[in-house]
Amino acid sequence: MNLFIPKNYQSVLDVNQTEQAIKQLKDFFQLNLSSELRLRRVTAPLFVKKGTGINDDLNGTERPVSFPIKELNDEVAEIVQSLAKWKRFALADLQLQDGFGIYTDMNAIRPDEELTNIHSLYVDQWDWERVINNGDRNLDFLKYIVRKIYAVLIRTEYFISENYFDIEPQLPEEITFVHAEELAKKYPN
């Protein structure tokens, strides 16, 4: 297992404080994100039937964890790898209007993940999706949404720093957008 630890790193919180801070951060962030983007909390599936087309292959080579279901004549179920397709089905089922959406906290097992101190076999991942109309499929609207998300990140950072005095806010007040072509020109190698 490869470890990626910054030189001279030392945690400012002990293990108990870290666990508490993670819980507070998740609760605060999801409440604020759902309010900012008009998202409804939905429960994601842990597994789906194999062959339904709902489970994403991610990069096409990763193997999902699977198991037979006794009560369904041993039909095979797979642990969810990604919710990309499922979220769109959920939006359609809920019949949400433009400007509204869903968020969920996905739990998954990815047995082919490269193990490090920042990647594990177990995945705990937020995911969200929102209904937009064709007129909002543009760069200006994308930046508008990104600014809303960034505002939630700023509030969350401030909330944590108010509860854990050893953690100081570090994010800039404004987000900067950089196009990939600008980066390629600036860093050609």
PDB file of C-alpha atoms in Angstrom:
ATOM      1  CA  MET A   1       0.000   0.000   0.000  1.00  0.00           C
ATOM      2  CA  ASN A   2       1.352   3.425  -0.992  1.00  0.00           C
ATOM      3  CA  LEU A   3       1.128   6.209   1.576  1.00  0.00           C
ATOM      4  CA  PHE A   4       0.780   9.852   0.572  1.00  0.00           C
ATOM      5  CA  ILE A   5       1.576  11.948   3.625  1.00  0.00           C
ATOM      6  CA  PRO A   6       2.792  15.538   3.244  1.00  0.00           C
ATOM      7  CA  LYS A   7       6.217  16.213   4.703  1.00  0.00           C
ATOM      8  CA  ASN A   8       6.045  17.260   8.381  1.00  0.00           C
ATOM      9  CA  TYR A   9       2.306  16.483   8.530  1.00  0.00           C
ATOM     10  CA  GLN A  10       0.760  16.354  11.968  1.00  0.00           C
ATOM     11  CA  SER A  11      -2.952  16.081  12.616  1.00  0.00           C
ATOM     12  CA  VAL A  12      -4.415  18.932  14.658  1.00  0.00           C
ATOM     13  CA  LEU A  13      -7.266  16.717  15.907  1.00  0.00           C
ATOM     14  CA  ASP A  14      -7.094  13.464  17.820  1.00  0.00           C
ATOM     15  CA  VAL A  15      -8.954  10.373  16.582  1.00  0.00           C
ATOM     16  CA  ASN A  16     -12.147  11.115  18.548  1.00  0.00           C
ATOM     17  CA  GLN A  17     -12.240  14.746  17.441  1.00  0.00           C
ATOM     18  CA  THR A  18     -11.637  13.643  13.847  1.00  0.00           C
ATOM     19  CA  GLU A  19     -14.615  11.268  13.939  1.00  0.00           C
ATOM     20  CA  GLN A  20     -16.834  13.979  15.459  1.00  0.00           C
ATOM     21  CA  ALA A  21     -15.650  16.554  12.938  1.00  0.00           C
ATOM     22  CA  ILE A  22     -16.352  14.204  10.017  1.00  0.00           C
ATOM     23  CA  LYS A  23     -19.927  13.676  11.233  1.00  0.00           C
ATOM     24  CA  GLN A  24     -20.492  17.400  11.791  1.00  0.00           C
ATOM     25  CA  LEU A  25     -18.976  18.264   8.419  1.00  0.00           C
ATOM     26  CA  LYS A  26     -21.146  15.738   6.542  1.00  0.00           C
ATOM     27  CA  ASP A  27     -24.342  16.841   8.309  1.00  0.00           C
ATOM     28  CA  PHE A  28     -23.658  20.555   7.833  1.00  0.00           C
ATOM     29  CA  PHE A  29     -22.556  20.200   4.207  1.00  0.00           C
ATOM     30  CA  GLN A  30     -25.485  18.068   3.047  1.00  0.00           C
ATOM     31  CA  LEU A  31     -28.047  20.286   4.769  1.00  0.00           C
ATOM     32  CA  ASN A  32     -26.564  23.410   3.201  1.00  0.00           C
ATOM     33  CA  LEU A  33     -25.995  21.868  -0.236  1.00  0.00           C
ATOM     34  CA  SER A  34     -29.556  20.565  -0.370  1.00  0.00           C
ATOM     35  CA  SER A  35     -30.870  23.999   0.559  1.00  0.00           C
ATOM     36  CA  GLU A  36     -28.616  25.868  -1.874  1.00  0.00           C
ATOM     37  CA  LEU A  37     -29.360  23.615  -4.861  1.00  0.00           C
ATOM     38  CA  ARG A  38     -32.939  22.573  -3.954  1.00  0.00           C
ATOM     39  CA  LEU A  39     -32.080  18.908  -3.571  1.00  0.00           C
ATOM     40  CA  ARG A  40     -34.111  16.198  -1.849  1.00  0.00           C
ATOM     41  CA  ARG A  41     -32.402  13.404   0.113  1.00  0.00           C
ATOM     42  CA  VAL A  42     -33.023   9.936  -1.336  1.00  0.00           C
ATOM     43  CA  THR A  43     -31.636   6.566  -0.293  1.00  0.00           C
ATOM     44  CA  ALA A  44     -29.330   4.956  -2.813  1.00  0.00           C
ATOM     45  CA  PRO A  45     -29.342   1.211  -3.407  1.00  0.00           C
ATOM     46  CA  LEU A  46     -26.446  -0.755  -1.977  1.00  0.00           C
ATOM     47  CA  PHE A  47     -26.864  -3.390  -4.683  1.00  0.00           C
ATOM     48  CA  VAL A  48     -28.805  -3.917  -7.919  1.00  0.00           C
ATOM     49  CA  LYS A  49     -29.603  -6.961 -10.043  1.00  0.00           C
ATOM     50  CA  LYS A  50     -26.869  -7.809 -12.513  1.00  0.00           C
ATOM     51  CA  GLY A  51     -27.778  -7.048 -16.125  1.00  0.00           C
ATOM     52  CA  THR A  52     -30.277  -4.255 -15.428  1.00  0.00           C
ATOM     53  CA  GLY A  53     -27.967  -1.620 -16.885  1.00  0.00           C
ATOM     54  CA  ILE A  54     -28.209   0.496 -13.725  1.00  0.00           C
ATOM     55  CA  ASN A  55     -24.755  -0.337 -12.352  1.00  0.00           C
ATOM     56  CA  ASP A  56     -21.972   1.609 -14.060  1.00  0.00           C
ATOM     57  CA  ASP A  57     -18.723  -0.145 -14.909  1.00  0.00           C
ATOM     58  CA  LEU A  58     -16.746   3.037 -14.155  1.00  0.00           C
ATOM     59  CA  ASN A  59     -13.739   2.451 -16.394  1.00  0.00           C
ATOM     60  CA  GLY A  60     -15.019  -0.804 -17.922  1.00  0.00           C
ATOM     61  CA  THR A  61     -12.422  -3.050 -16.295  1.00  0.00           C
ATOM     62  CA  GLU A  62     -13.372  -2.923 -12.621  1.00  0.00           C
ATOM     63  CA  ARG A  63     -15.108  -5.973 -11.226  1.00  0.00           C
ATOM     64  CA  PRO A  64     -18.211  -5.398  -9.100  1.00  0.00           C
ATOM     65  CA  VAL A  65     -18.689  -7.457  -5.952  1.00  0.00           C
ATOM     66  CA  SER A  66     -21.567  -9.840  -6.665  1.00  0.00           C
ATOM     67  CA  PHE A  67     -23.605 -12.469  -4.864  1.00  0.00           C
ATOM     68  CA  PRO A  68     -26.600 -14.748  -5.512  1.00  0.00           C
ATOM     69  CA  ILE A  69     -29.953 -13.945  -3.872  1.00  0.00           C
ATOM     70  CA  LYS A  70     -31.517 -17.131  -2.486  1.00  0.00           C
ATOM     71  CA  GLU A  71     -35.116 -15.845  -2.525  1.00  0.00           C
ATOM     72  CA  LEU A  72     -34.811 -14.851  -6.195  1.00  0.00           C
ATOM     73  CA  ASN A  73     -33.680 -18.259  -7.486  1.00  0.00           C
ATOM     74  CA  ASP A  74     -30.037 -17.242  -7.044  1.00  0.00           C
ATOM     75  CA  GLU A  75     -30.274 -14.280  -9.411  1.00  0.00           C
ATOM     76  CA  VAL A  76     -27.049 -12.332  -9.101  1.00  0.00           C
ATOM     77  CA  ALA A  77     -26.898  -8.907  -7.477  1.00  0.00           C
ATOM     78  CA  GLU A  78     -23.959  -6.502  -7.688  1.00  0.00           C
ATOM     79  CA  ILE A  79     -22.760  -3.940  -5.183  1.00  0.00           C
ATOM     80  CA  VAL A  80     -23.272  -0.547  -6.802  1.00  0.00           C
ATOM     81  CA  GLN A  81     -20.108   0.926  -8.369  1.00  0.00           C
ATOM     82  CA  SER A  82     -21.511   4.295  -9.431  1.00  0.00           C
ATOM     83  CA  LEU A  83     -24.893   5.996  -9.292  1.00  0.00           C
ATOM     84  CA  ALA A  84     -24.671   7.930 -12.571  1.00  0.00           C
ATOM     85  CA  LYS A  85     -27.446   5.975 -14.306  1.00  0.00           C
ATOM     86  CA  TRP A  86     -29.478   5.310 -11.167  1.00  0.00           C
ATOM     87  CA  LYS A  87     -29.735   9.051 -10.361  1.00  0.00           C
ATOM     88  CA  ARG A  88     -31.352   9.741 -13.735  1.00  0.00           C
ATOM     89  CA  PHE A  89     -33.863   6.936 -13.183  1.00  0.00           C
ATOM     90  CA  ALA A  90     -34.603   8.352  -9.717  1.00  0.00           C
ATOM     91  CA  LEU A  91     -35.195  11.864 -11.103  1.00  0.00           C
ATOM     92  CA  ALA A  92     -37.631  10.447 -13.662  1.00  0.00           C
ATOM     93  CA  ASP A  93     -39.435   8.330 -11.052  1.00  0.00           C
ATOM     94  CA  LEU A  94     -39.816  11.303  -8.712  1.00  0.00           C
ATOM     95  CA  GLN A  95     -40.993  13.522 -11.599  1.00  0.00           C
ATOM     96  CA  LEU A  96     -39.022  16.504 -10.311  1.00  0.00           C
ATOM     97  CA  GLN A  97     -39.406  19.887 -11.993  1.00  0.00           C
ATOM     98  CA  ASP A  98     -36.608  21.982 -13.522  1.00  0.00           C
ATOM     99  CA  GLY A  99     -34.362  23.415 -10.822  1.00  0.00           C
ATOM    100  CA  PHE A 100     -34.922  20.601  -8.317  1.00  0.00           C
ATOM    101  CA  GLY A 101     -32.917  17.472  -7.698  1.00  0.00           C
ATOM    102  CA  ILE A 102     -31.736  14.722  -5.420  1.00  0.00           C
ATOM    103  CA  TYR A 103     -28.695  13.896  -3.333  1.00  0.00           C
ATOM    104  CA  THR A 104     -27.601  10.676  -1.738  1.00  0.00           C
ATOM    105  CA  ASP A 105     -24.778   9.139   0.224  1.00  0.00           C
ATOM    106  CA  MET A 106     -23.555   6.125  -1.733  1.00  0.00           C
ATOM    107  CA  ASN A 107     -21.777   3.240  -0.051  1.00  0.00           C
ATOM    108  CA  ALA A 108     -19.886   0.841  -2.278  1.00  0.00           C
ATOM    109  CA  ILE A 109     -17.108  -1.705  -2.407  1.00  0.00           C
ATOM    110  CA  ARG A 110     -14.564  -1.435  -5.207  1.00  0.00           C
ATOM    111  CA  PRO A 111     -12.255  -4.449  -5.043  1.00  0.00           C
ATOM    112  CA  ASP A 112      -9.961  -3.189  -7.825  1.00  0.00           C
ATOM    113  CA  GLU A 113      -9.202   0.161  -6.159  1.00  0.00           C
ATOM    114  CA  GLU A 114      -5.508   0.949  -5.688  1.00  0.00           C
ATOM    115  CA  LEU A 115      -5.105   1.014  -1.911  1.00  0.00           C
ATOM    116  CA  THR A 116      -3.531   4.077  -0.318  1.00  0.00           C
ATOM    117  CA  ASN A 117      -4.213   6.118   2.792  1.00  0.00           C
ATOM    118  CA  ILE A 118      -6.643   8.184   0.682  1.00  0.00           C
ATOM    119  CA  HIS A 119      -8.217   5.317  -1.351  1.00  0.00           C
ATOM    120  CA  SER A 120      -9.802   2.214   0.134  1.00  0.00           C
ATOM    121  CA  LEU A 121     -11.962  -0.689  -0.968  1.00  0.00           C
ATOM    122  CA  TYR A 122     -14.881   0.944   0.821  1.00  0.00           C
ATOM    123  CA  VAL A 123     -16.411   4.016  -0.816  1.00  0.00           C
ATOM    124  CA  ASP A 124     -18.576   6.546   1.027  1.00  0.00           C
ATOM    125  CA  GLN A 125     -19.480   9.108  -1.597  1.00  0.00           C
ATOM    126  CA  TRP A 126     -21.994  11.904  -1.907  1.00  0.00           C
ATOM    127  CA  ASP A 127     -23.711  12.183  -5.206  1.00  0.00           C
ATOM    128  CA  TRP A 128     -26.326  14.568  -6.552  1.00  0.00           C
ATOM    129  CA  GLU A 129     -28.243  15.266  -9.711  1.00  0.00           C
ATOM    130  CA  ARG A 130     -30.564  18.097 -10.675  1.00  0.00           C
ATOM    131  CA  VAL A 131     -33.113  18.567 -13.434  1.00  0.00           C
ATOM    132  CA  ILE A 132     -32.193  21.408 -15.775  1.00  0.00           C
ATOM    133  CA  ASN A 133     -33.815  22.621 -18.961  1.00  0.00           C
ATOM    134  CA  ASN A 134     -32.058  22.844 -22.315  1.00  0.00           C
ATOM    135  CA  GLY A 135     -31.607  26.601 -21.902  1.00  0.00           C
ATOM    136  CA  ASP A 136     -29.436  26.004 -18.824  1.00  0.00           C
ATOM    137  CA  ARG A 137     -27.023  23.680 -20.606  1.00  0.00           C
ATOM    138  CA  ASN A 138     -24.297  26.301 -20.948  1.00  0.00           C
ATOM    139  CA  LEU A 139     -21.088  27.512 -19.340  1.00  0.00           C
ATOM    140  CA  ASP A 140     -22.694  30.456 -17.522  1.00  0.00           C
ATOM    141  CA  PHE A 141     -25.200  28.204 -15.762  1.00  0.00           C
ATOM    142  CA  LEU A 142     -22.458  25.694 -14.893  1.00  0.00           C
ATOM    143  CA  LYS A 143     -20.419  28.493 -13.297  1.00  0.00           C
ATOM    144  CA  TYR A 144     -23.529  29.681 -11.426  1.00  0.00           C
ATOM    145  CA  ILE A 145     -23.986  26.206  -9.919  1.00  0.00           C
ATOM    146  CA  VAL A 146     -20.272  25.843  -9.143  1.00  0.00           C
ATOM    147  CA  ARG A 147     -20.357  29.183  -7.279  1.00  0.00           C
ATOM    148  CA  LYS A 148     -23.314  27.930  -5.223  1.00  0.00           C
ATOM    149  CA  ILE A 149     -21.436  24.736  -4.345  1.00  0.00           C
ATOM    150  CA  TYR A 150     -18.328  26.728  -3.495  1.00  0.00           C
ATOM    151  CA  ALA A 151     -20.362  28.985  -1.189  1.00  0.00           C
ATOM    152  CA  VAL A 152     -21.446  25.856   0.698  1.00  0.00           C
ATOM    153  CA  LEU A 153     -17.799  24.753   0.947  1.00  0.00           C
ATOM    154  CA  ILE A 154     -16.860  28.165   2.383  1.00  0.00           C
ATOM    155  CA  ARG A 155     -19.680  27.993   4.958  1.00  0.00           C
ATOM    156  CA  THR A 156     -18.720  24.440   5.891  1.00  0.00           C
ATOM    157  CA  GLU A 157     -15.067  25.370   6.347  1.00  0.00           C
ATOM    158  CA  TYR A 158     -16.082  28.277   8.579  1.00  0.00           C
ATOM    159  CA  PHE A 159     -18.468  26.053  10.593  1.00  0.00           C
ATOM    160  CA  ILE A 160     -15.709  23.504  11.260  1.00  0.00           C
ATOM    161  CA  SER A 161     -13.162  26.200  12.150  1.00  0.00           C
ATOM    162  CA  GLU A 162     -15.632  27.667  14.672  1.00  0.00           C
ATOM    163  CA  ASN A 163     -15.978  24.274  16.347  1.00  0.00           C
ATOM    164  CA  TYR A 164     -12.317  23.227  16.137  1.00  0.00           C
ATOM    165  CA  PHE A 165     -10.142  26.245  16.868  1.00  0.00           C
ATOM    166  CA  ASP A 166      -6.964  24.572  15.596  1.00  0.00           C
ATOM    167  CA  ILE A 167      -8.430  24.415  12.087  1.00  0.00           C
ATOM    168  CA  GLU A 168      -8.180  27.701  10.232  1.00  0.00           C
ATOM    169  CA  PRO A 169     -10.122  28.544   7.053  1.00  0.00           C
ATOM    170  CA  GLN A 170      -7.880  28.406   4.002  1.00  0.00           C
ATOM    171  CA  LEU A 171     -10.195  28.630   0.998  1.00  0.00           C
ATOM    172  CA  PRO A 172     -10.225  31.911  -0.918  1.00  0.00           C
ATOM    173  CA  GLU A 173     -13.518  33.814  -0.763  1.00  0.00           C
ATOM    174  CA  GLU A 174     -13.990  33.643  -4.540  1.00  0.00           C
ATOM    175  CA  ILE A 175     -13.525  30.640  -6.792  1.00  0.00           C
ATOM    176  CA  THR A 176     -11.372  31.037  -9.901  1.00  0.00           C
ATOM    177  CA  PHE A 177     -12.265  29.336 -13.159  1.00  0.00           C
ATOM    178  CA  VAL A 178      -9.443  28.134 -15.386  1.00  0.00           C
ATOM    179  CA  HIS A 179      -9.978  26.531 -18.786  1.00  0.00           C
ATOM    180  CA  ALA A 180      -8.039  23.366 -19.588  1.00  0.00           C
ATOM    181  CA  GLU A 181      -6.574  25.038 -22.694  1.00  0.00           C
ATOM    182  CA  GLU A 182      -5.179  27.858 -20.512  1.00  0.00           C
ATOM    183  CA  LEU A 183      -3.476  25.266 -18.301  1.00  0.00           C
ATOM    184  CA  ALA A 184      -2.063  23.426 -21.310  1.00  0.00           C
ATOM    185  CA  LYS A 185      -0.535  26.664 -22.619  1.00  0.00           C
ATOM    186  CA  LYS A 186       0.876  27.615 -19.224  1.00  0.00           C
ATOM    187  CA  TYR A 187       2.200  24.109 -18.475  1.00  0.00           C
ATOM    188  CA  PRO A 188       2.888  22.491 -21.853  1.00  0.00           C
ATOM    189  CA  ASN A 189       4.942  19.639 -20.381  1.00  0.00           C
TER     190      ASN A 189
END
